[in-house]
GROMACS .gro file of C-alpha atoms in nm:
model
  303
    1MET     CA    1   0.000   0.000   0.000
    2LYS     CA    2   0.285   0.235   0.086
    3LYS     CA    3   0.456   0.177  -0.251
    4ASN     CA    4   0.126   0.222  -0.434
    5VAL     CA    5   0.066   0.560  -0.269
    6ARG     CA    6   0.421   0.673  -0.342
    7GLY     CA    7   0.389   0.569  -0.705
    8LYS     CA    8   0.076   0.780  -0.753
    9ALA     CA    9   0.236   1.073  -0.565
   10LYS     CA   10  -0.071   1.120  -0.349
   11LYS     CA   11  -0.061   1.326  -0.034
   12THR     CA   12  -0.086   1.097   0.270
   13CYS     CA   13  -0.306   1.160   0.572
   14LYS     CA   14  -0.185   1.205   0.926
   15ILE     CA   15  -0.153   0.913   1.165
   16ASN     CA   16  -0.452   1.020   1.377
   17VAL     CA   17  -0.678   1.016   1.067
   18TYR     CA   18  -0.544   0.672   0.976
   19ARG     CA   19  -0.611   0.536   1.325
   20ASP     CA   20  -0.958   0.692   1.347
   21THR     CA   21  -1.063   0.546   1.010
   22PHE     CA   22  -0.943   0.193   1.078
   23CYS     CA   23  -1.063   0.178   1.439
   24ASN     CA   24  -1.406   0.338   1.392
   25GLU     CA   25  -1.514   0.274   1.032
   26PHE     CA   26  -1.384  -0.083   1.006
   27ASN     CA   27  -1.391  -0.384   1.235
   28LEU     CA   28  -1.018  -0.348   1.298
   29ALA     CA   29  -0.794  -0.246   1.588
   30PHE     CA   30  -0.425  -0.196   1.661
   31HIS     CA   31  -0.297  -0.490   1.864
   32LYS     CA   32  -0.079  -0.428   2.169
   33PRO     CA   33   0.159  -0.716   2.251
   34LYS     CA   34   0.071  -0.887   2.579
   35LYS     CA   35   0.410  -1.042   2.646
   36ASP     CA   36   0.740  -0.881   2.744
   37GLN     CA   37   0.559  -0.625   2.954
   38CYS     CA   38   0.754  -0.454   3.230
   39SER     CA   39   0.677  -0.610   3.569
   40THR     CA   40   0.758  -0.285   3.752
   41CYS     CA   41   0.515  -0.083   3.540
   42THR     CA   42   0.247  -0.355   3.548
   43ILE     CA   43   0.255  -0.383   3.929
   44TYR     CA   44   0.245  -0.004   3.964
   45TYR     CA   45  -0.060   0.038   3.737
   46GLU     CA   46  -0.244  -0.252   3.903
   47LYS     CA   47  -0.186  -0.096   4.246
   48LYS     CA   48  -0.297   0.240   4.111
   49GLN     CA   49  -0.625   0.092   3.986
   50ARG     CA   50  -0.689  -0.053   4.332
   51GLY     CA   51  -0.588   0.272   4.504
   52GLU     CA   52  -0.301   0.106   4.691
   53ILE     CA   53  -0.015   0.330   4.577
   54THR     CA   54   0.225   0.433   4.855
   55ASN     CA   55   0.484   0.711   4.850
   56GLU     CA   56   0.756   0.448   4.820
   57ASP     CA   57   0.583   0.290   4.519
   58GLU     CA   58   0.555   0.631   4.354
   59GLU     CA   59   0.923   0.710   4.412
   60GLN     CA   60   1.037   0.374   4.275
   61PHE     CA   61   0.816   0.410   3.968
   62GLN     CA   62   0.937   0.764   3.895
   63GLU     CA   63   1.299   0.650   3.932
   64HIS     CA   64   1.226   0.362   3.695
   65GLN     CA   65   1.073   0.599   3.438
   66THR     CA   66   1.364   0.843   3.471
   67LYS     CA   67   1.616   0.567   3.400
   68LYS     CA   68   1.410   0.452   3.102
   69GLU     CA   69   1.396   0.800   2.949
   70LYS     CA   70   1.763   0.865   3.022
   71SER     CA   71   1.877   0.550   2.841
   72ARG     CA   72   1.660   0.632   2.539
   73GLU     CA   73   1.792   0.988   2.530
   74GLU     CA   74   2.150   0.855   2.547
   75LYS     CA   75   2.079   0.636   2.244
   76ARG     CA   76   1.917   0.922   2.053
   77LEU     CA   77   2.216   1.151   2.109
   78ASP     CA   78   2.468   0.882   2.018
   79LYS     CA   79   2.269   0.797   1.705
   80GLU     CA   80   2.281   1.158   1.588
   81ARG     CA   81   2.653   1.179   1.660
   82ALA     CA   82   2.726   0.853   1.476
   83LYS     CA   83   2.567   0.993   1.159
   84THR     CA   84   2.801   1.295   1.148
   85ASP     CA   85   3.118   1.190   1.334
   86ARG     CA   86   3.331   0.940   1.141
   87SER     CA   87   3.547   0.871   1.446
   88PHE     CA   88   3.246   0.752   1.648
   89THR     CA   89   3.033   0.441   1.605
   90ALA     CA   90   2.713   0.353   1.794
   91VAL     CA   91   2.571   0.001   1.779
   92THR     CA   92   2.278  -0.185   1.936
   93PHE     CA   93   2.295  -0.563   1.972
   94ASP     CA   94   2.071  -0.842   2.094
   95LEU     CA   95   2.042  -1.219   2.079
   96GLU     CA   96   1.744  -1.347   1.881
   97ALA     CA   97   1.514  -1.624   1.998
   98VAL     CA   98   1.641  -1.970   1.907
   99LEU     CA   99   1.618  -2.066   1.539
  100PRO     CA  100   1.527  -2.438   1.524
  101THR     CA  101   1.645  -2.690   1.266
  102PRO     CA  102   1.453  -2.844   1.099
  103CYS     CA  103   1.204  -2.562   1.047
  104SER     CA  104   0.896  -2.650   0.843
  105MET     CA  105   0.515  -2.642   0.846
  106VAL     CA  106   0.507  -3.023   0.878
  107GLY     CA  107   0.335  -3.102   1.207
  108ASP     CA  108   0.547  -3.407   1.296
  109LEU     CA  109   0.867  -3.202   1.286
  110PHE     CA  110   0.734  -2.972   1.558
  111TYR     CA  111   0.756  -3.255   1.812
  112LYS     CA  112   1.104  -3.371   1.707
  113ARG     CA  113   1.420  -3.273   1.893
  114CYS     CA  114   1.549  -2.968   1.704
  115LEU     CA  115   1.903  -2.836   1.671
  116SER     CA  116   1.924  -2.479   1.797
  117THR     CA  117   2.089  -2.200   1.600
  118TYR     CA  118   2.176  -1.866   1.764
  119ASN     CA  119   2.174  -1.525   1.598
  120LEU     CA  120   2.352  -1.235   1.769
  121SER     CA  121   2.252  -0.924   1.574
  122PHE     CA  122   2.436  -0.590   1.561
  123TYR     CA  123   2.267  -0.282   1.418
  124SER     CA  124   2.485   0.019   1.333
  125LEU     CA  125   2.295   0.339   1.420
  126GLY     CA  126   2.505   0.557   1.190
  127ASP     CA  127   2.451   0.377   0.857
  128SER     CA  128   2.165   0.134   0.941
  129LYS     CA  129   2.373  -0.171   0.851
  130GLY     CA  130   2.294  -0.502   1.017
  131THR     CA  131   2.551  -0.771   1.098
  132CYS     CA  132   2.451  -1.114   1.227
  133TYR     CA  133   2.679  -1.373   1.387
  134LEU     CA  134   2.530  -1.722   1.352
  135TRP     CA  135   2.631  -2.050   1.515
  136ASP     CA  136   2.455  -2.369   1.618
  137GLU     CA  137   2.468  -2.543   1.955
  138THR     CA  138   2.732  -2.791   1.838
  139ASN     CA  139   2.978  -2.501   1.811
  140GLY     CA  140   2.884  -2.294   2.115
  141GLY     CA  141   2.619  -2.186   2.362
  142ARG     CA  142   2.471  -1.849   2.450
  143GLY     CA  143   2.666  -1.762   2.763
  144SER     CA  144   2.885  -1.464   2.844
  145SER     CA  145   3.196  -1.606   2.673
  146ASP     CA  146   3.005  -1.674   2.351
  147ILE     CA  147   2.846  -1.328   2.343
  148GLY     CA  148   3.170  -1.155   2.444
  149SER     CA  149   3.363  -1.338   2.171
  150CYS     CA  150   3.119  -1.215   1.905
  151ILE     CA  151   3.144  -0.859   2.039
  152LEU     CA  152   3.521  -0.888   2.016
  153MET     CA  153   3.494  -1.007   1.655
  154HIS     CA  154   3.262  -0.716   1.579
  155ILE     CA  155   3.507  -0.463   1.728
  156ASN     CA  156   3.790  -0.616   1.523
  157SER     CA  157   3.578  -0.580   1.210
  158LEU     CA  158   3.493  -0.215   1.283
  159ALA     CA  159   3.856  -0.127   1.352
  160GLU     CA  160   3.975  -0.295   1.031
  161LYS     CA  161   3.710  -0.137   0.805
  162ASN     CA  162   3.742   0.214   0.946
  163SER     CA  163   4.085   0.314   1.073
  164ALA     CA  164   3.946   0.655   1.173
  165VAL     CA  165   3.716   0.514   1.442
  166GLU     CA  166   3.832   0.614   1.791
  167GLU     CA  167   3.526   0.549   2.006
  168ILE     CA  168   3.262   0.276   1.999
  169THR     CA  169   2.941   0.269   2.203
  170TYR     CA  170   2.730  -0.044   2.242
  171PHE     CA  171   2.370  -0.056   2.366
  172SER     CA  172   2.211  -0.376   2.495
  173ASP     CA  173   1.960  -0.513   2.745
  174THR     CA  174   2.053  -0.597   3.103
  175CYS     CA  175   2.074  -0.976   3.077
  176GLY     CA  176   2.344  -1.059   3.331
  177GLY     CA  177   2.424  -1.403   3.192
  178GLN     CA  178   2.500  -1.265   2.846
  179ASN     CA  179   2.570  -0.890   2.834
  180ARG     CA  180   2.609  -0.723   3.171
  181ASN     CA  181   2.898  -0.907   3.333
  182GLN     CA  182   3.270  -0.892   3.398
  183PHE     CA  183   3.358  -1.130   3.115
  184VAL     CA  184   3.215  -0.904   2.842
  185THR     CA  185   3.390  -0.608   3.006
  186SER     CA  186   3.716  -0.805   2.994
  187ALA     CA  187   3.669  -0.852   2.619
  188LEU     CA  188   3.617  -0.476   2.574
  189LEU     CA  189   3.934  -0.395   2.767
  190TYR     CA  190   4.129  -0.652   2.566
  191ALA     CA  191   4.003  -0.500   2.238
  192LEU     CA  192   4.103  -0.151   2.352
  193ASN     CA  193   4.457  -0.266   2.421
  194PHE     CA  194   4.474  -0.461   2.095
  195HIS     CA  195   4.371  -0.172   1.866
  196PRO     CA  196   4.595   0.134   1.908
  197ASN     CA  197   4.353   0.370   1.729
  198LEU     CA  198   4.070   0.307   1.975
  199LYS     CA  199   4.052   0.550   2.267
  200ALA     CA  200   3.729   0.438   2.437
  201ILE     CA  201   3.465   0.165   2.423
  202ASN     CA  202   3.136   0.225   2.605
  203HIS     CA  203   2.872  -0.032   2.693
  204LYS     CA  204   2.538   0.124   2.791
  205PHE     CA  205   2.236  -0.067   2.918
  206PHE     CA  206   1.867   0.001   2.876
  207GLU     CA  207   1.640   0.002   3.178
  208ARG     CA  208   1.508  -0.345   3.258
  209SER     CA  209   1.211  -0.449   3.038
  210HIS     CA  210   1.243  -0.131   2.830
  211SER     CA  211   1.511  -0.245   2.587
  212GLU     CA  212   1.337  -0.164   2.258
  213MET     CA  213   1.612  -0.105   2.003
  214GLU     CA  214   1.695  -0.108   1.633
  215ALA     CA  215   1.849  -0.457   1.653
  216ASP     CA  216   1.498  -0.590   1.719
  217SER     CA  217   1.403  -0.495   1.362
  218ILE     CA  218   1.652  -0.756   1.237
  219HIS     CA  219   1.480  -1.025   1.442
  220SER     CA  220   1.137  -0.916   1.317
  221SER     CA  221   1.256  -0.945   0.956
  222VAL     CA  222   1.401  -1.291   1.020
  223GLU     CA  223   1.081  -1.410   1.189
  224ARG     CA  224   0.876  -1.295   0.888
  225ALA     CA  225   1.112  -1.467   0.646
  226LYS     CA  226   1.104  -1.784   0.857
  227LYS     CA  227   0.729  -1.827   0.808
  228SER     CA  228   0.768  -1.892   0.436
  229THR     CA  229   1.094  -2.088   0.452
  230LYS     CA  230   1.187  -2.452   0.496
  231VAL     CA  231   1.517  -2.517   0.672
  232TYR     CA  232   1.665  -2.866   0.702
  233HIS     CA  233   2.028  -2.780   0.779
  234PRO     CA  234   2.174  -2.511   1.012
  235SER     CA  235   2.381  -2.359   0.730
  236GLN     CA  236   2.060  -2.265   0.548
  237TRP     CA  237   1.986  -2.006   0.817
  238ASP     CA  238   2.271  -1.796   0.678
  239THR     CA  239   2.077  -1.738   0.356
  240VAL     CA  240   1.745  -1.686   0.535
  241VAL     CA  241   1.891  -1.417   0.763
  242SER     CA  242   2.089  -1.249   0.486
  243MET     CA  243   1.786  -1.216   0.257
  244ALA     CA  244   1.541  -1.121   0.533
  245ARG     CA  245   1.585  -0.756   0.429
  246LYS     CA  246   1.562  -0.692   0.055
  247ARG     CA  247   1.727  -0.352   0.053
  248ASN     CA  248   2.072  -0.342   0.206
  249PRO     CA  249   2.075  -0.713   0.305
  250TYR     CA  250   2.216  -0.812   0.642
  251ILE     CA  251   2.578  -0.923   0.664
  252VAL     CA  252   2.594  -1.280   0.796
  253ILE     CA  253   2.909  -1.416   0.960
  254PRO     CA  254   2.908  -1.791   1.040
  255VAL     CA  255   3.087  -1.870   1.367
  256ASN     CA  256   3.239  -2.203   1.470
  257TYR     CA  257   3.390  -2.330   1.794
  258ARG     CA  258   3.741  -2.208   1.704
  259ASP     CA  259   3.620  -1.846   1.710
  260PHE     CA  260   3.511  -1.850   2.075
  261TYR     CA  261   3.747  -1.735   2.351
  262ASP     CA  262   3.781  -1.828   2.718
  263LEU     CA  263   3.678  -1.492   2.862
  264LYS     CA  264   3.669  -1.629   3.215
  265GLY     CA  265   4.042  -1.688   3.196
  266LEU     CA  266   4.088  -1.344   3.039
  267LYS     CA  267   3.896  -1.183   3.326
  268THR     CA  268   4.131  -1.348   3.576
  269ASP     CA  269   4.436  -1.222   3.387
  270LEU     CA  270   4.300  -0.865   3.372
  271ASN     CA  271   4.185  -0.873   3.738
  272ILE     CA  272   3.851  -0.699   3.675
  273ASN     CA  273   3.615  -0.659   3.972
  274LEU     CA  274   3.256  -0.546   3.910
  275LYS     CA  275   3.152  -0.562   4.275
  276LYS     CA  276   3.298  -0.217   4.335
  277ASN     CA  277   3.276   0.081   4.101
  278SER     CA  278   3.551   0.334   4.024
  279PHE     CA  279   3.462   0.525   4.343
  280GLY     CA  280   3.484   0.221   4.571
  281ARG     CA  281   3.108   0.188   4.622
  282ASN     CA  282   2.894  -0.121   4.560
  283ASN     CA  283   2.832  -0.137   4.188
  284GLN     CA  284   2.490  -0.144   4.020
  285LEU     CA  285   2.616  -0.150   3.663
  286ALA     CA  286   2.427   0.087   3.432
  287GLU     CA  287   2.720   0.167   3.205
  288SER     CA  288   3.075   0.043   3.159
  289GLN     CA  289   3.358   0.219   2.981
  290VAL     CA  290   3.708   0.116   2.893
  291ASP     CA  291   3.917   0.427   2.848
  292SER     CA  292   4.268   0.485   2.719
  293GLY     CA  293   4.342   0.787   2.941
  294ASN     CA  294   4.630   1.010   2.841
  295GLU     CA  295   4.882   0.735   2.792
  296ARG     CA  296   4.874   0.385   2.654
  297LYS     CA  297   4.967   0.237   2.992
  298SER     CA  298   4.670   0.392   3.173
  299ARG     CA  299   4.397   0.200   2.993
  300LYS     CA  300   4.130   0.112   3.249
  301CYS     CA  301   3.766   0.027   3.314
  302ILE     CA  302   3.521   0.284   3.450
  303PHE     CA  303   3.183   0.179   3.595
   0.00000   0.00000   0.00000
């Protein structure tokens, strides 16, 4: 419909007119997803309906909303900067739901033991390019070392393609077993020491249950493509993911067990402690940064 309107060069109506027409003149409605709702917000609104809100509940909810808006504003500012500053790159990343093999509409296959394939997707905010790292469960899992290894490979790729890049900022959700942990931070510090042109790598986290980001659009495209595709071997997912977006197709990088690193051993070597922040206080990690400082020797982590 969108292409048809563009082709005829007709003036489009505003969104409120569109919503009013479809909701009132037709037997249609805009569906709101019922899953992945924020537990903090849901509990607050349920208490509010019952008239059981306390001052403490109100303070916690307002703090929760402030953190949510702050993280979104951080992403918006970094996205604008990434479009104009060649030395800066901003990226969102997320792990997609498991891709099963075989994947078909045949009912009997649904009850068979499937082989899981994992897709860690990176979305560059500056140029809207998507990069997907794919591996199946025979090569690796979906723990902190697996995710951190893919982040390390992504940093290496960015540094090789653009020698002018000096600062990289990553945005992700707050999953402690995959993203927000000392092993991923160890990988970032290692990458900073390995690439002399890099001066800082930031890892920023969205507020819990409010992690809507551009990388999710990759997963939506893959899920749509999956509905009309038959997959009988894990390697076929590479083509499905790559062609999920017609314009500017996603870059797919197959990963095998040789590409994964022991980040737990690396963390021990680097002696990183996330229990205390840079000021000596108990750490509730909302952002991590590995910084070069003024000299090469002073490279450190800031929480």
